[in-house]
Structure formats: C-alpha cells, structure tokens
C-alpha cells in the first residue's frame, strides 16, 4: 500500500528517450566451472541443460539494453579460457545467438575434456 506522493511522477516521453540514449553500457561477466572431476559426477544430460540455461540468461541480459556487453570465462583447474566474446565478435555490436550458443558449447566441452591437474 502506498501513500500519496510516495511514487515518482511518470516520466515524459523526452525524458525516457534521454535516459535510454545516455545509459552507459553494462558488462555481465559469467564464470563457468568446467572442472572435469565435478562434471564426471553429474548426469550426462546436465551439461546441455546448463548451456541452455546460460543462453537464456545471456539473451535476457542482452535484451535489457542494446549497449550491454557479455563476457563468459570457462574455469578449469589447469586453465581459464575466454569463451565469449570470440575474436571475431569483439568488434560486433550484437552477435547472432547461434554464434554464442556454438562458442559456449565448444568452449565448455573443450575445457571439461581437458585432464585435471
């Protein structure tokens, strides 16, 4: 329940445009645990499920603002790799979702397949 005067006045159209255009870009950094020891203990169908959940998170984040950027790092006991953006996507404003999906699948599966320390 709200008291009168507690809510801000509605924004005018020109104020909404100004906020949208002056918003500074945001970056979401996601670190994916790619430890083979951990993934070996899980059901085989869990990795594709993780990738789909990660895609939903990334898509939702990108849909918030066109200026948003995404960084995905795969962490393994022996290495850490930048999974996204790929080199060819560094200059792109927005990458097609199929490229993100393929890059994440390739990167996570590659790290999980590495030998642990």
Short mmCIF file of C-alpha atoms in Angstrom, two decimals:
data_model
loop_
_atom_site.label_atom_id
_atom_site.label_comp_id
_atom_site.label_asym_id
_atom_site.label_seq_id
_atom_site.Cartn_x
_atom_site.Cartn_y
_atom_site.Cartn_z
CA UNK A 1 0.00 0.00 0.00
CA UNK A 2 1.29 3.41 -0.99
CA UNK A 3 0.82 6.84 0.45
CA UNK A 4 0.05 9.68 -1.94
CA UNK A 5 3.26 11.31 -3.10
CA UNK A 6 5.41 8.19 -2.46
CA UNK A 7 5.67 7.27 -6.11
CA UNK A 8 7.70 9.29 -8.58
CA UNK A 9 5.82 11.23 -11.23
CA UNK A 10 5.58 9.43 -14.58
CA UNK A 11 8.39 10.32 -16.98
CA UNK A 12 7.63 12.32 -20.07
CA UNK A 13 8.46 10.80 -23.47
CA UNK A 14 11.50 13.04 -24.00
CA UNK A 15 12.84 12.10 -20.54
CA UNK A 16 12.50 8.39 -21.35
CA UNK A 17 14.39 8.84 -24.65
CA UNK A 18 17.16 10.77 -22.88
CA UNK A 19 17.58 8.06 -20.25
CA UNK A 20 17.71 5.32 -22.89
CA UNK A 21 20.28 7.11 -25.01
CA UNK A 22 22.56 8.24 -22.19
CA UNK A 23 22.63 4.96 -20.31
CA UNK A 24 26.18 3.74 -20.01
CA UNK A 25 26.87 0.21 -21.22
CA UNK A 26 26.98 -2.59 -18.68
CA UNK A 27 29.05 -5.74 -18.72
CA UNK A 28 27.92 -9.08 -17.32
CA UNK A 29 30.78 -11.46 -16.53
CA UNK A 30 29.89 -15.14 -16.12
CA UNK A 31 32.38 -17.75 -14.92
CA UNK A 32 31.51 -21.36 -15.76
CA UNK A 33 33.09 -24.12 -13.65
CA UNK A 34 34.49 -26.61 -16.18
CA UNK A 35 36.21 -28.96 -13.75
CA UNK A 36 36.13 -32.48 -15.23
CA UNK A 37 36.01 -34.02 -11.75
CA UNK A 38 32.81 -32.14 -10.95
CA UNK A 39 31.20 -32.81 -14.34
CA UNK A 40 32.08 -36.54 -14.23
CA UNK A 41 29.97 -36.86 -11.07
CA UNK A 42 26.89 -35.38 -12.78
CA UNK A 43 24.39 -36.95 -15.18
CA UNK A 44 25.44 -36.70 -18.85
CA UNK A 45 22.37 -34.63 -19.81
CA UNK A 46 23.18 -31.89 -17.30
CA UNK A 47 25.79 -30.13 -19.47
CA UNK A 48 23.38 -29.39 -22.36
CA UNK A 49 20.84 -28.20 -19.77
CA UNK A 50 23.45 -25.83 -18.28
CA UNK A 51 24.23 -24.44 -21.74
CA UNK A 52 20.54 -23.76 -22.43
CA UNK A 53 20.12 -22.03 -19.05
CA UNK A 54 23.22 -19.94 -19.75
CA UNK A 55 21.82 -18.97 -23.16
CA UNK A 56 18.57 -17.82 -21.54
CA UNK A 57 20.49 -15.69 -19.04
CA UNK A 58 22.63 -14.14 -21.77
CA UNK A 59 19.65 -13.46 -24.04
CA UNK A 60 17.70 -11.85 -21.22
CA UNK A 61 20.67 -9.67 -20.31
CA UNK A 62 21.20 -8.57 -23.92
CA UNK A 63 17.52 -7.74 -24.27
CA UNK A 64 17.68 -5.24 -21.38
CA UNK A 65 19.74 -2.75 -23.38
CA UNK A 66 21.42 -2.82 -26.76
CA UNK A 67 24.59 -1.40 -25.21
CA UNK A 68 25.03 -4.34 -22.80
CA UNK A 69 28.13 -6.48 -23.26
CA UNK A 70 28.76 -10.06 -22.22
CA UNK A 71 31.90 -11.83 -21.03
CA UNK A 72 31.95 -15.61 -20.40
CA UNK A 73 35.02 -17.31 -18.94
CA UNK A 74 35.47 -21.06 -18.54
CA UNK A 75 37.41 -22.05 -15.40
CA UNK A 76 39.31 -25.35 -15.27
CA UNK A 77 41.88 -26.44 -12.64
CA UNK A 78 44.61 -26.25 -15.31
CA UNK A 79 43.43 -23.23 -17.30
CA UNK A 80 40.94 -20.43 -17.73
CA UNK A 81 39.70 -19.51 -21.19
CA UNK A 82 37.69 -16.68 -22.61
CA UNK A 83 34.65 -18.35 -24.16
CA UNK A 84 32.84 -15.18 -25.20
CA UNK A 85 33.38 -12.90 -26.99
CA UNK A 86 35.31 -14.76 -29.61
CA UNK A 87 37.93 -12.81 -31.52
CA UNK A 88 35.60 -12.19 -34.49
CA UNK A 89 32.84 -10.92 -32.18
CA UNK A 90 34.96 -8.31 -30.39
CA UNK A 91 34.03 -5.58 -32.88
CA UNK A 92 30.43 -6.68 -33.41
CA UNK A 93 27.67 -4.70 -31.76
CA UNK A 94 25.39 -7.70 -31.29
CA UNK A 95 26.27 -11.27 -32.19
CA UNK A 96 23.73 -13.73 -33.52
CA UNK A 97 22.55 -16.13 -30.79
CA UNK A 98 23.65 -19.20 -32.76
CA UNK A 99 27.27 -17.99 -32.60
CA UNK A 100 27.07 -17.53 -28.85
CA UNK A 101 25.49 -20.96 -28.38
CA UNK A 102 28.16 -22.65 -30.54
CA UNK A 103 31.03 -20.80 -28.82
CA UNK A 104 29.80 -21.71 -25.33
CA UNK A 105 29.20 -25.36 -26.23
CA UNK A 106 32.60 -25.69 -27.91
CA UNK A 107 34.45 -23.91 -25.10
CA UNK A 108 32.79 -25.65 -22.15
CA UNK A 109 33.06 -29.12 -23.72
CA UNK A 110 36.69 -28.47 -24.62
CA UNK A 111 37.58 -27.46 -21.07
CA UNK A 112 35.65 -30.32 -19.47
CA UNK A 113 37.59 -32.74 -21.72
CA UNK A 114 40.99 -31.44 -20.50
CA UNK A 115 42.87 -33.59 -17.99
CA UNK A 116 42.66 -32.29 -14.42
CA UNK A 117 45.87 -31.39 -12.65
#
